[in-house]
């Protein structure tokens, strides 16, 4: 038996034969051409055909992967129109007199590599999108058809990395699970796999070699382990786990649509954390009672310029409309630290986590902050919105932020633009300072949401990005639990609600403690909601 450890990105147990995705070898040899203009025209025709294919995919994939996920194909089509993508290709055709296939492959690979080299995980994951688009154009140019390994028997499909189109076009009935050498947990491949309910494990590296093809395998998408030629006792163990998971799923389904009430009759709200408009679909599928944290900074990532008011308004409006009467807490921009966008031109810092980030940027660059606040207020008429300021550490910061929100309301009123002036304004408690003065802050905030990821980092002085410090990182540290309790008590004394939106909120070993502390809301990954509801009902 061979045991391989990867990173599980979509839970579930699958058993079957391992089969490597046979990708046709694309013709990318350098051929010298005579007529540059004709070759550029060939490229443009192929580009148009690719655009037509992507338009059709964007429509046909809606049922399979959902409307928002299918939008990715529109983004791919837009890439084909982008000068950053096309100009280097045309340049290679002109300067090297090279055939279009070679030019697309060379320029596309360079661009994909540039993305892969970026520090930001989200941007890294975009590398595969560039690769995907280039492959499509090359296939069209060389007249080759795509043949996703279609065997009659359903298989565990393996490859280097699945492109989003490959994942989306998979025949679900023929694919038991996906395993890959590379990949990122937040790649579209991982998102699609979760949306389609296909167990998936990524990041096996070279250990997942082609000569393993054809071997019998069983995997656990939760723990990220793949067993090849599994021993009977492993098969028995995982099959039992599969049974259990199925039963658990059926049991949890009974919690769907119900309120979250503990045995003392206290009502808690179970909200979802999201980072994009499309995540709101997952929140609804997960039965979220609202959105407790919309990480709006993701609207600022993966682009070259600031998202304008209109773009942001549309994004907030869509989420609010999808969620209907359910509350949507929009956290204002938390850029900086691990979430960098070059166009902010932030100075290089020795210690970015303690540097110019979140509300500090907003209180320094009012133009950026007010654009976002205008977009949120304008969208507020389309649902049940709330605003939340991140990284607040003093009353002065809260007051200055609220002043800017007031200025925006006055501007909109003067312009006659409709908005809801009464949406709640809350803050994140994610610095020890804010927890310690939570009695003072509670007097002027409408709610608290505790960001335990940063609260842990700043309380324990442990960089949350540094894996090597995990042996020192006691997430259940008494200091953190006391700060949570203090904030919750102070919120209640002032008559406001207090929730948790950091990862600790989904820690099932602390659920009972949080219920006892009297927290009013937990905002977690959508897939955790039913499990938490079931556990809370037993508290
Ligand atoms: C937190 O710090 O716990 C939090 C929810 O914010 P983020 O993880 O986005 O910093
Ligand atoms: Mg935080």
Coordinates of N, CA, C and O and ligand atoms in Angstrom, one line a residue, residues 273 293 295 297-298 331 334 338-339 357 428 430 450-455 464 501-503, ligand 1:
X273 N -19.4 33.5 6.5 CA -18.4 34.4 6.0 C -18.3 34.2 4.5 O -18.2 33.1 4.0
X293 N -19.8 38.2 7.8 CA -18.6 38.9 7.4 C -18.4 38.7 5.9 O -18.2 37.7 5.4
X295 N -16.0 39.8 3.4 CA -14.6 40.4 3.3 C -14.5 41.2 2.0 O -14.0 40.7 1.0
X297 N -12.6 43.3 0.9 CA -11.3 43.6 0.3 C -11.0 42.7 -0.9 O -10.2 43.0 -1.8
X298 N -11.8 41.5 -0.9 CA -11.5 40.7 -2.1 C -12.0 41.3 -3.4 O -11.5 40.9 -4.5
X331 N -18.0 44.1 5.8 CA -16.8 44.6 6.5 C -16.1 45.5 5.5 O -15.8 45.2 4.4
X334 N -10.3 45.8 4.3 CA -9.2 45.3 5.2 C -8.0 44.9 4.4 O -7.5 43.8 4.4
X338 N -1.5 40.5 5.0 CA -1.4 39.5 4.0 C -2.2 39.7 2.7 O -2.0 39.1 1.7
X339 N -3.0 40.8 2.7 CA -3.8 41.0 1.5 C -3.3 42.3 0.8 O -3.6 43.4 1.3
X357 N -2.8 49.0 7.6 CA -3.8 48.1 7.1 C -5.2 48.5 7.6 O -5.3 49.3 8.5
X428 N -15.3 45.3 14.4 CA -14.6 44.1 14.7 C -13.8 44.3 15.9 O -13.2 45.3 16.1
X430 N -10.7 42.8 17.2 CA -9.7 42.0 16.7 C -8.3 42.5 17.2 O -7.3 41.9 16.8
X450 N -16.3 39.5 16.8 CA -14.9 39.3 17.2 C -14.1 38.5 16.2 O -14.5 37.4 15.7
X451 N -13.0 39.1 15.7 CA -12.1 38.5 14.7 C -11.0 37.8 15.4 O -10.0 38.3 15.7
X452 N -11.3 36.5 15.7 CA -10.4 35.8 16.6 C -9.1 35.4 15.8 O -8.1 35.2 16.5
X453 N -9.1 35.5 14.5 CA -7.8 35.2 13.8 C -6.8 36.3 14.2 O -5.6 36.0 14.5
X454 N -7.2 37.6 14.0 CA -6.2 38.6 14.4 C -6.1 38.8 15.9 O -5.0 39.1 16.4
X455 N -7.2 38.6 16.6 CA -7.2 38.8 18.1 C -6.1 37.8 18.6 O -5.4 38.1 19.5
X464 N 0.1 35.2 12.2 CA -0.8 34.2 11.8 C -0.4 33.5 10.5 O -0.9 32.5 10.1
X501 N -16.6 36.2 14.2 CA -16.5 35.9 12.7 C -15.1 35.3 12.4 O -14.8 35.0 11.2
X502 N -14.2 35.1 13.4 CA -12.9 34.5 13.1 C -13.1 33.0 13.1 O -14.2 32.5 13.5
X503 N -12.0 32.3 12.8 CA -12.1 30.8 12.6 C -12.5 30.1 13.9 O -13.1 29.0 13.8
Ligands
LIG1 C1 -10.2 37.8 12.0 O1 -9.2 38.5 12.1 O2 -10.6 36.9 12.8 C2 -11.1 38.0 10.8 C3 -12.3 37.4 10.7 O3 -10.6 38.8 9.8 P1 -9.6 38.3 8.7 O4 -9.4 36.8 8.9 O5 -10.2 38.6 7.4 O6 -8.4 39.1 9.1

